[in-house]
XYZ file of C-alpha atoms in Angstrom:
682
model
C 22.331 -10.645 -29.240
C 21.555 -14.175 -28.092
C 18.927 -15.764 -30.124
C 17.004 -17.561 -27.389
C 15.269 -15.551 -24.691
C 13.615 -17.694 -22.097
C 10.930 -16.127 -19.934
C 9.752 -17.680 -16.692
C 6.093 -16.977 -16.199
C 4.771 -18.051 -12.797
C 1.604 -20.029 -13.303
C 0.119 -23.329 -12.256
C -0.858 -26.700 -13.537
C -3.793 -28.837 -12.262
C -4.583 -31.967 -10.258
C -8.112 -32.429 -8.929
C -8.599 -33.148 -5.217
C -11.262 -31.173 -3.348
C -13.324 -28.237 -4.474
C -16.792 -26.763 -4.119
C -19.187 -25.148 -6.529
C -19.586 -21.390 -6.288
C -23.286 -21.831 -6.801
C -23.857 -24.570 -4.259
C -21.841 -26.561 -1.778
C -20.884 -30.037 -2.933
C -21.456 -32.777 -0.383
C -18.156 -34.609 0.036
C -19.976 -37.945 -0.263
C -20.847 -37.058 -3.869
C -17.427 -35.970 -5.039
C -14.492 -37.863 -6.384
C -10.870 -36.914 -6.482
C -9.267 -36.684 -9.875
C -5.877 -35.586 -11.192
C -5.267 -33.235 -14.067
C -1.864 -33.120 -15.716
C -1.270 -29.600 -16.930
C 1.193 -28.166 -19.424
C 1.537 -24.651 -20.822
C 1.600 -23.121 -24.240
C 4.625 -20.816 -24.553
C 4.445 -17.307 -25.896
C 5.640 -17.568 -29.483
C 7.551 -14.831 -31.312
C 6.404 -13.003 -34.418
C 9.045 -12.158 -36.999
C 9.269 -8.757 -38.561
C 11.689 -6.868 -40.760
C 11.736 -3.734 -38.655
C 12.581 -2.804 -35.123
C 9.327 -1.730 -33.555
C 6.415 -3.815 -32.405
C 6.798 -7.271 -33.884
C 10.600 -7.500 -33.794
C 12.215 -10.535 -32.095
C 15.651 -11.341 -30.844
C 16.208 -14.566 -32.723
C 14.777 -17.257 -34.917
C 13.594 -19.457 -32.084
C 12.836 -17.035 -29.317
C 9.823 -18.741 -27.715
C 9.209 -17.577 -24.169
C 8.817 -20.595 -21.964
C 6.015 -20.324 -19.432
C 6.022 -22.120 -16.106
C 3.566 -22.968 -13.382
C 4.487 -21.452 -10.024
C 4.187 -23.198 -6.685
C 0.622 -23.286 -5.390
C -1.030 -22.106 -8.604
C -4.763 -22.659 -8.826
C -7.093 -23.241 -11.731
C -10.872 -23.344 -11.988
C -12.488 -26.450 -13.504
C -15.931 -26.897 -15.069
C -17.845 -30.015 -16.100
C -21.487 -30.703 -16.904
C -22.313 -30.744 -13.172
C -19.152 -29.298 -11.666
C -19.032 -25.510 -11.435
C -15.817 -23.628 -10.754
C -14.053 -26.332 -8.776
C -10.690 -25.213 -7.406
C -7.641 -27.288 -8.353
C -4.204 -26.698 -6.781
C -0.837 -27.561 -8.331
C 1.532 -29.919 -6.543
C 4.864 -28.718 -7.961
C 7.444 -27.623 -5.388
C 9.297 -25.327 -7.789
C 8.405 -23.494 -11.027
C 7.709 -26.031 -13.752
C 6.359 -26.119 -17.301
C 4.335 -29.179 -16.328
C 2.581 -30.086 -13.140
C -0.348 -31.980 -11.680
C -3.393 -30.309 -10.189
C -5.512 -31.833 -7.482
C -9.162 -31.153 -6.838
C -12.634 -32.715 -6.822
C -15.518 -32.878 -9.252
C -19.114 -34.016 -8.742
C -19.159 -37.808 -8.622
C -19.324 -39.253 -12.128
C -18.661 -35.899 -13.794
C -15.882 -35.354 -16.344
C -13.788 -32.151 -16.384
C -14.382 -30.226 -19.615
C -12.905 -26.744 -19.197
C -10.256 -25.070 -17.069
C -9.074 -21.493 -16.639
C -6.342 -19.547 -14.845
C -6.164 -17.737 -12.501
C -8.833 -19.231 -10.282
C -11.501 -16.828 -8.990
C -13.958 -18.068 -6.391
C -16.492 -15.466 -7.542
C -16.725 -16.797 -11.108
C -20.252 -18.092 -11.724
C -20.715 -18.159 -15.502
C -18.706 -20.489 -17.738
C -19.644 -18.260 -20.680
C -18.273 -15.120 -19.057
C -14.910 -15.548 -17.388
C -13.944 -12.057 -16.274
C -10.483 -10.660 -17.016
C -9.025 -7.478 -15.532
C -5.861 -6.228 -17.279
C -4.456 -3.383 -15.157
C -3.588 -0.172 -16.958
C -0.661 0.118 -14.553
C 1.465 -2.983 -14.057
C 4.386 -3.512 -11.696
C 7.483 -5.292 -12.966
C 10.350 -6.415 -10.737
C 11.509 -9.636 -12.428
C 10.203 -12.288 -14.819
C 8.167 -13.850 -12.040
C 6.272 -10.665 -11.215
C 4.409 -10.578 -14.531
C 2.719 -13.868 -13.689
C 0.119 -12.092 -11.549
C -1.336 -10.579 -14.733
C -1.381 -13.785 -16.802
C -4.600 -15.290 -18.191
C -4.878 -18.740 -19.753
C -7.561 -21.331 -20.383
C -8.369 -24.617 -22.122
C -11.514 -26.132 -23.613
C -9.802 -29.448 -24.349
C -9.269 -31.807 -21.423
C -8.280 -35.349 -22.417
C -9.542 -38.289 -20.318
C -6.553 -40.590 -19.668
C -8.616 -43.069 -17.587
C -8.510 -44.053 -13.906
C -9.424 -40.520 -12.771
C -6.538 -38.893 -14.634
C -6.861 -36.127 -17.193
C -4.520 -34.102 -19.335
C -4.793 -30.512 -20.541
C -2.738 -27.877 -22.255
C -3.468 -24.270 -21.393
C -3.519 -21.649 -24.128
C -2.537 -18.023 -23.568
C -5.403 -15.522 -23.791
C -3.274 -12.351 -23.743
C -0.425 -10.823 -25.705
C 2.945 -10.024 -24.186
C 5.032 -6.906 -24.761
C 8.762 -7.283 -24.240
C 10.503 -3.947 -23.607
C 14.229 -3.918 -24.360
C 16.009 -0.876 -22.944
C 19.556 -0.123 -24.145
C 20.110 3.516 -23.194
C 23.779 3.770 -22.305
C 24.752 5.908 -25.286
C 21.849 8.368 -25.497
C 22.880 12.000 -25.705
C 20.982 13.881 -23.015
C 20.664 10.908 -20.673
C 23.219 9.946 -18.033
C 24.257 6.443 -17.063
C 23.706 7.444 -13.438
C 19.965 7.796 -14.055
C 17.495 5.083 -13.119
C 14.540 3.858 -15.133
C 11.184 4.310 -13.409
C 8.399 3.563 -15.865
C 7.347 3.307 -19.497
C 3.937 4.262 -20.872
C 2.351 3.254 -24.183
C -0.701 5.053 -25.573
C -2.552 3.648 -28.560
C -5.922 4.268 -30.209
C -6.901 0.640 -29.625
C -7.967 -0.768 -26.221
C -5.106 -2.663 -24.578
C -6.043 -2.808 -20.880
C -9.146 -2.758 -18.693
C -12.020 -5.178 -18.151
C -12.707 -8.023 -20.580
C -14.329 -11.444 -20.574
C -14.223 -14.646 -22.586
C -16.404 -17.705 -23.167
C -14.671 -20.762 -21.727
C -16.705 -23.020 -24.048
C -15.489 -21.188 -27.168
C -11.989 -19.803 -26.705
C -11.594 -19.006 -30.383
C -13.809 -15.962 -29.857
C -11.037 -14.462 -27.718
C -11.524 -11.571 -25.336
C -14.629 -9.402 -25.365
C -14.379 -5.780 -24.182
C -16.185 -4.963 -20.974
C -18.156 -2.038 -22.371
C -16.532 1.349 -21.870
C -14.377 0.119 -18.984
C -11.294 -0.382 -21.153
C -8.213 1.751 -21.666
C -5.968 2.596 -24.605
C -2.907 3.010 -22.417
C -0.461 0.849 -20.531
C 1.980 1.995 -17.847
C 4.701 -0.372 -16.707
C 6.366 0.594 -13.422
C 9.834 -0.835 -12.894
C 9.862 -1.533 -9.189
C 13.615 -2.077 -8.949
C 14.423 1.161 -10.810
C 17.339 -0.303 -12.822
C 20.274 1.862 -13.901
C 20.576 3.101 -17.478
C 24.121 1.750 -17.403
C 22.762 -1.741 -17.995
C 20.494 -3.369 -20.552
C 17.014 -3.839 -19.113
C 14.359 -6.351 -20.158
C 10.818 -5.976 -18.866
C 7.435 -7.498 -19.733
C 3.817 -6.405 -19.700
C 0.557 -8.063 -20.763
C -2.045 -6.479 -23.037
C -5.266 -7.479 -24.750
C -4.977 -8.821 -28.303
C -6.203 -6.384 -30.927
C -5.868 -4.838 -34.393
C -2.812 -2.570 -34.218
C -1.188 -2.841 -37.642
C -0.572 0.654 -39.019
C -1.778 2.313 -35.804
C 0.283 4.879 -33.912
C 1.891 4.031 -30.608
C 2.976 6.924 -28.418
C 5.763 5.901 -26.090
C 6.990 7.778 -23.012
C 9.507 6.538 -20.530
C 10.680 8.217 -17.350
C 13.931 8.217 -15.488
C 14.528 9.974 -12.201
C 15.750 12.986 -14.192
C 14.240 12.911 -17.691
C 11.149 12.163 -19.735
C 11.632 10.720 -23.232
C 8.738 10.706 -25.719
C 8.285 9.545 -29.314
C 5.685 8.057 -31.667
C 6.000 4.990 -33.854
C 3.794 2.687 -35.893
C 2.821 -0.851 -34.993
C 3.794 -3.285 -37.703
C 1.227 -5.933 -36.931
C -1.830 -6.906 -34.949
C -1.426 -8.335 -31.477
C -2.444 -11.965 -31.168
C -3.084 -14.031 -28.077
C -0.187 -16.251 -27.127
C 2.462 -14.171 -28.931
C 4.992 -11.706 -27.685
C 6.161 -8.526 -29.362
C 9.393 -6.663 -28.812
C 9.472 -2.932 -28.181
C 13.151 -1.909 -28.437
C 14.155 1.358 -26.809
C 17.652 2.348 -27.893
C 19.608 5.127 -29.605
C 18.578 4.064 -33.105
C 14.887 3.932 -32.257
C 14.946 7.280 -30.498
C 16.815 8.949 -33.352
C 14.661 7.466 -36.130
C 11.477 8.517 -34.378
C 12.548 12.044 -33.386
C 12.394 11.408 -29.676
C 12.085 14.425 -27.379
C 14.093 14.441 -24.143
C 12.845 16.782 -21.403
C 13.229 17.202 -17.691
C 11.062 14.728 -15.802
C 7.847 16.187 -14.377
C 7.429 16.211 -10.636
C 6.099 12.802 -9.570
C 2.786 12.404 -7.765
C 3.573 12.324 -4.071
C 2.056 9.497 -2.062
C 1.420 8.917 1.632
C -0.655 6.839 4.048
C -3.017 9.729 4.713
C -4.790 11.923 2.184
C -6.484 15.146 3.260
C -9.626 16.495 1.594
C -11.544 19.715 2.245
C -14.294 19.298 -0.356
C -17.023 16.781 -0.965
C -17.257 14.934 -4.277
C -15.200 12.267 -5.991
C -11.556 11.841 -5.060
C -8.861 9.304 -5.894
C -5.376 8.231 -4.909
C -2.708 5.883 -6.263
C -3.456 2.439 -4.859
C -0.470 0.520 -6.195
C 2.119 2.493 -4.213
C 2.390 1.969 -0.460
C 3.181 4.792 1.921
C 5.536 7.361 0.464
C 6.904 4.949 -2.145
C 10.436 3.579 -2.658
C 12.045 6.433 -0.745
C 10.211 5.228 2.367
C 12.023 1.894 2.584
C 15.131 1.781 4.769
C 17.395 -1.092 3.642
C 18.015 -3.781 6.249
C 15.591 -2.151 8.691
C 13.417 -5.237 9.088
C 10.494 -3.918 7.065
C 7.861 -6.373 5.844
C 8.760 -5.724 2.193
C 11.548 -4.383 0.009
C 9.167 -3.134 -2.674
C 6.881 -0.134 -2.467
C 4.568 -1.460 -5.179
C 1.524 -3.711 -4.938
C -1.026 -5.075 -7.417
C -4.476 -4.763 -5.849
C -7.635 -6.059 -7.475
C -10.383 -4.482 -5.373
C -11.041 -1.958 -2.624
C -13.536 -1.161 0.109
C -14.122 1.094 3.088
C -13.292 -0.511 6.448
C -14.638 2.147 8.811
C -15.404 5.844 9.210
C -16.062 7.971 12.265
C -18.851 10.049 10.689
C -21.769 8.131 9.227
C -21.920 8.877 5.494
C -18.651 10.808 5.339
C -17.597 8.475 2.514
C -20.213 6.806 0.351
C -19.537 3.111 1.015
C -20.840 2.031 -2.389
C -18.626 4.531 -4.217
C -15.310 2.950 -3.231
C -13.781 1.187 -6.210
C -10.467 0.332 -7.801
C -10.053 1.647 -11.325
C -8.142 -0.070 -14.123
C -5.596 2.730 -13.750
C -4.751 1.401 -10.256
C -6.296 4.418 -8.610
C -8.797 4.013 -5.827
C -11.877 6.188 -6.322
C -14.346 7.251 -3.638
C -17.012 9.889 -3.132
C -17.053 12.027 -0.005
C -20.512 13.271 0.944
C -19.052 15.847 3.329
C -15.627 17.295 4.118
C -15.388 16.336 7.802
C -14.453 12.914 9.097
C -11.973 10.063 9.041
C -12.171 6.893 6.995
C -9.956 3.918 6.227
C -9.958 2.316 2.770
C -8.194 -0.988 2.089
C -7.208 -2.758 -1.121
C -7.268 -6.526 -1.596
C -5.310 -9.147 -3.499
C -8.493 -10.704 -4.932
C -11.554 -9.526 -6.792
C -14.607 -8.419 -4.807
C -12.513 -7.780 -1.699
C -11.326 -11.347 -1.325
C -7.874 -12.532 -0.423
C -5.473 -10.512 1.709
C -5.473 -6.826 2.508
C -2.399 -5.479 0.703
C -2.462 -1.959 2.146
C -4.803 0.671 3.542
C -5.061 4.460 3.622
C -6.493 7.074 5.935
C -8.858 9.594 4.318
C -9.022 12.730 6.433
C -11.747 15.309 5.915
C -10.269 18.426 7.521
C -13.349 20.673 7.203
C -13.700 24.142 5.728
C -10.667 25.685 7.433
C -7.593 24.538 5.517
C -4.605 23.010 7.270
C -1.934 25.525 8.212
C 1.358 25.397 10.088
C 2.793 27.046 13.168
C 6.457 27.673 13.887
C 7.582 26.522 17.346
C 10.813 27.547 19.029
C 12.395 24.889 21.235
C 14.161 25.466 24.540
C 17.464 25.325 22.677
C 16.335 27.934 20.147
C 15.642 25.569 17.234
C 12.548 26.079 15.109
C 9.998 23.505 13.904
C 7.133 23.912 11.452
C 4.191 22.044 12.981
C 0.667 21.227 11.759
C -1.981 23.370 13.430
C -4.017 20.401 14.705
C -3.657 16.725 15.642
C -3.722 14.171 12.856
C -7.342 13.279 12.110
C -8.864 16.292 13.892
C -12.352 17.254 12.717
C -11.429 20.924 13.012
C -8.542 23.070 14.151
C -9.839 23.094 17.723
C -11.649 19.750 17.850
C -10.993 17.033 20.422
C -11.946 14.350 17.903
C -8.912 12.885 16.157
C -7.186 9.594 15.329
C -4.876 7.566 17.558
C -1.957 5.303 16.640
C 0.139 2.469 17.971
C 3.793 3.473 17.702
C 5.325 2.530 14.343
C 2.027 1.630 12.665
C 0.421 3.576 9.830
C -3.123 2.677 10.821
C -5.456 5.135 12.563
C -7.959 4.324 15.273
C -10.727 6.692 16.265
C -10.795 8.293 19.714
C -14.586 8.084 19.500
C -16.620 5.143 20.772
C -18.658 4.564 17.594
C -17.541 4.038 13.999
C -19.482 3.075 10.867
C -18.899 0.437 8.222
C -20.817 -1.696 5.744
C -22.861 -3.151 8.613
C -23.709 0.249 10.079
C -22.767 1.574 13.511
C -20.207 -0.325 15.585
C -19.421 0.207 19.247
C -15.657 0.615 19.590
C -15.441 1.607 23.233
C -13.106 -1.370 23.163
C -11.543 -1.592 19.711
C -11.476 -5.069 18.063
C -8.085 -6.646 18.766
C -5.787 -9.390 17.567
C -3.139 -10.827 19.841
C -0.563 -13.552 20.120
C 2.995 -14.101 19.004
C 2.129 -14.413 15.307
C 0.173 -11.148 15.373
C 2.929 -8.987 16.799
C 4.574 -8.492 13.398
C 4.612 -5.901 10.644
C 3.030 -8.361 8.223
C 0.124 -8.953 10.575
C -0.318 -5.212 11.058
C -0.601 -4.687 7.287
C -3.099 -7.537 6.943
C -5.202 -6.190 9.825
C -5.288 -2.387 9.604
C -8.629 -2.257 11.405
C -7.417 -4.284 14.394
C -5.649 -3.104 17.515
C -2.688 -5.402 18.245
C -2.116 -6.503 21.808
C 1.007 -8.304 22.928
C 0.907 -11.003 25.563
C 4.696 -11.421 25.568
C 6.328 -10.334 28.799
C 9.249 -7.949 28.994
C 8.199 -5.748 26.086
C 7.036 -2.763 28.169
C 3.774 -2.612 26.302
C 5.144 -2.889 22.741
C 2.679 -4.393 20.266
C 5.564 -6.060 18.387
C 7.029 -9.350 19.529
C 10.453 -8.199 18.328
C 10.783 -4.398 18.753
C 11.807 -2.387 15.703
C 13.052 1.149 16.263
C 13.176 2.164 12.600
C 9.478 2.143 11.765
C 9.076 5.908 11.815
C 12.591 6.657 10.578
C 14.244 7.812 13.767
C 15.936 4.825 15.367
C 18.544 6.628 17.450
C 17.991 6.397 21.200
C 17.219 9.672 22.922
C 20.029 10.598 25.304
C 18.953 11.190 28.854
C 21.465 13.218 30.803
C 20.078 14.392 34.105
C 19.121 17.078 34.739
C 19.859 19.117 31.644
C 18.553 16.870 28.866
C 18.589 19.537 26.206
C 22.207 20.443 26.573
C 23.195 17.220 24.888
C 24.600 17.825 21.366
C 22.137 15.329 19.829
C 19.159 17.288 21.068
C 18.617 19.250 17.884
C 16.188 19.345 14.941
C 15.884 16.602 12.391
C 15.477 12.866 12.175
C 18.000 10.038 11.905
C 16.585 8.668 8.664
C 13.934 9.340 6.025
C 10.193 9.275 6.369
C 9.137 5.644 6.050
C 6.334 3.685 4.409
C 4.773 3.233 7.851
C 4.595 6.935 8.725
C 0.886 7.864 9.056
C 1.385 11.514 8.114
C 0.067 13.190 4.926
C 2.313 14.273 2.057
C 4.905 16.808 3.194
C 4.687 15.888 6.882
C 6.063 13.247 9.210
C 5.781 12.185 12.844
C 7.395 14.763 15.128
C 10.885 14.497 16.527
C 10.916 14.585 20.366
C 12.445 18.044 20.596
C 9.453 19.802 19.050
C 7.768 20.359 22.424
C 10.709 21.328 24.644
C 9.678 24.973 24.604
C 6.395 24.132 26.385
C 8.083 23.803 29.787
C 10.648 25.799 31.679
C 12.416 22.882 33.368
C 15.760 21.749 31.941
C 14.819 18.080 32.102
C 11.779 18.650 29.930
C 9.136 18.139 32.612
C 7.629 20.364 35.274
C 6.787 17.315 37.370
C 10.147 17.501 39.131
C 9.644 21.129 40.129
C 8.774 21.633 43.791
C 5.928 21.876 44.581
C 4.965 19.225 42.033
C 3.806 20.293 38.591
C 3.780 24.044 39.075
C 1.693 25.900 36.512
C 4.207 28.746 36.389
C 6.704 26.322 34.865
C 4.451 25.759 31.832
C 4.646 28.106 28.856
C 0.938 28.278 28.108
C -1.682 30.915 27.447
C -4.791 29.186 28.800
C -6.538 25.874 29.369
C -9.837 25.799 27.502
C -12.025 23.416 25.519
C -10.392 20.475 27.335
C -7.002 21.416 26.015
C -3.782 23.301 26.667
C -2.935 26.375 24.584
C 0.862 26.268 24.631
C 3.057 29.166 23.558
C 4.871 28.645 20.246
C 7.519 31.043 21.513
C 7.898 33.602 24.274
C 5.978 36.254 22.290
C 2.925 34.094 21.542
C -0.207 35.423 23.228
C -2.717 33.128 21.471
C -1.262 29.668 21.954
C -1.487 26.431 19.964
C -4.240 24.019 20.975
C -3.370 20.543 22.302
C -6.604 18.762 23.236
C -6.697 16.027 25.839
C -7.473 13.385 23.239
C -7.388 10.385 25.565
C -5.763 7.067 24.631
C -6.455 3.457 23.769
C -5.027 0.818 26.046
C -2.422 -1.672 24.876
C -4.139 -4.266 27.074
C -7.424 -4.481 25.191
C -7.896 -1.433 22.934
C -10.238 0.325 25.400
C -10.757 4.082 24.952
C -9.669 5.883 28.132
C -9.177 9.367 29.614
C -10.922 11.297 26.825
C -11.028 14.958 27.837
C -8.656 14.338 30.721
C -5.155 13.353 29.544
C -3.254 13.179 26.278
C -0.108 11.633 24.855
C 1.424 12.687 21.558
C 3.872 10.186 20.044
C 7.313 11.216 18.817
C 9.198 9.311 16.151
C 12.100 8.242 18.388
C 12.634 5.345 20.764
C 13.517 6.191 24.332
C 16.609 5.031 26.146
C 14.539 2.022 27.115
C 14.497 0.292 23.767
C 10.946 -1.003 23.865
C 9.495 2.391 24.714
C 9.006 5.541 22.711
C 9.211 9.207 23.552
C 6.363 11.655 23.421
C 4.541 14.621 24.902
C 2.436 14.038 28.012
C -0.331 16.481 28.894
C -1.851 15.965 32.332
C -5.218 17.149 33.551
C -5.520 20.861 34.328
C -6.367 21.734 37.914
C -6.417 25.494 38.685
C -6.233 25.187 42.477
C -4.852 22.860 45.115
C -4.977 20.133 46.175
C -3.473 18.476 43.087
C -2.769 14.870 42.269
C 0.644 13.753 41.026
C -0.370 13.904 37.354
C -2.299 17.132 37.559
C -0.825 20.009 35.538
C 2.069 17.830 34.395
C 3.639 18.618 31.043
C 6.465 16.323 30.000
C 8.034 16.780 26.583
C 10.138 13.591 26.829
C 7.744 11.203 28.453
C 8.177 7.418 28.398
C 5.440 6.051 26.136
C 4.269 2.467 25.721
C 4.303 1.667 22.030
C 1.258 -0.563 22.197
C -1.034 2.194 23.459
C -2.985 4.316 21.026
C -1.835 7.944 21.197
C -2.340 11.082 19.135
C 0.136 12.466 16.597
C 1.115 16.030 15.730
C 2.780 16.147 12.320
C 5.824 18.251 11.485
C 6.896 19.508 8.069
C 9.627 17.424 6.462
């Protein structure tokens, strides 16, 4: 092995330009700009005679740390409190200059990284070490780094110099698993978990005025385990290096239980730490044939992974949780080269909160929190309602929204499925109610813009931290820069309107047909649409990270509803006289909804309420109890439109309007409107 192993850790240096106190605003007339020249202490190796914790790869082996572009540090002086300083390097560098401002005449004394605008006490700098960390490359670990200095040297003329010291320990995992009996080189590495009897992750703090005291545990909110998720899922055919951060602590002679997962196997063994973990040092955890053999490793079939989705159903009150560091349905939901906003299904949130709910008190607003295990916890006070919970890049719900989830209280009657038979004789297993319905036969549900994961209520009032909010017209964002996937993720509680012409009502500035995994255009051969060979069950591609459906379901293909009408073109509107009721396969119209026949023998019908819609123009709620659209996953032949089911208003007698009694299973749908969804089993 090579004896030098360089590690690039993305962090920043400091130069002082403009900043404000957290406790009080600083008048710009009483500030002065200063520059701080920042360098970093590297992680040093610790030699050991054995191969477990404490082993290194060479005699030198220091891991070089670097400031990343735009890094920020917090600066304290006698009068300056938590001033923000921003680095000026244009590429990763071990040294940089930070710019910021201190109170006029004040001298910088202390600095810490990463900057947190909510820090108020120089004696208690808060540190959150996630129990689950995401690793993709050497740069990704930087988001977990913690460093500080209590020695800032005055160089004169408003210039200062500092050297940051590392406050955490670093674990270097070295995987060499190509020759392990029981494992195949075609397997991919997913995660590694370490369990100790000493706290290694969770909430800590330190005194910036006395760094020698090190980290202090945040009460009981610490964990003795660490899980490192390998976002890129590297092959076992190659050597893999990965890093994680942990709290320093007394580990010498203590047992470490190690478990790593591939897509096919789980490997477990126990070993003994050879030394304590010190701040600013890294420790090698080799995982190879020798280690596994010497420690009697057990190789088993991998347990079934926890399935994730953008919607989680509950039918009981009480505390619930979901994984908050995995977006949508995880890595399998990303279609390569499909123009998605990310290529990784993993995020590193730091806080969470409820954005809105359609039943006041459905979710206890104060109960929503992000645990150190990267799970989002919340307490439901009832089992009926819809809520949206978002996670943030910063503490205390600051920074950007990284992702959001729909919590759906389905009521006492559990979700079930119905089997539909299409006009061509194909069968589909379909959820017994619209997505977000308060009950099996409730008109209340959630609406969606095509391709987005985010629900919007079809009610005119929702509830948030500030209480009741009138959403007869849903809050909107618009403009060229807002018609993107990135903007939709950052604004899950906003309806997106598109002012660009020629988009046929699409909320996206550049249409993307892959968002719900079915990008093939629907053929339209008049008059017998369903005779086309492509008109059959299934989807073009996999369920995606943007699909709003719960685990096990996805947005319907357009052929699900073809059995609802007798006409070969999928709509009774063309039948003379217009929209004849005898061309609809239904049992009754009741409770503001159609009860369509699942098949020709069905005498009960499946309920499709007239849920209304939200307008792509301004987010206004319209036609509740009168009309309904249900989105399908496919684009129409017109590329900026989608397909879907249209349910017109029921009129038992003449005279009828053009839309009365119209059922169209392949309707043209504007993607920017908010329509209902009926989920189908994958």
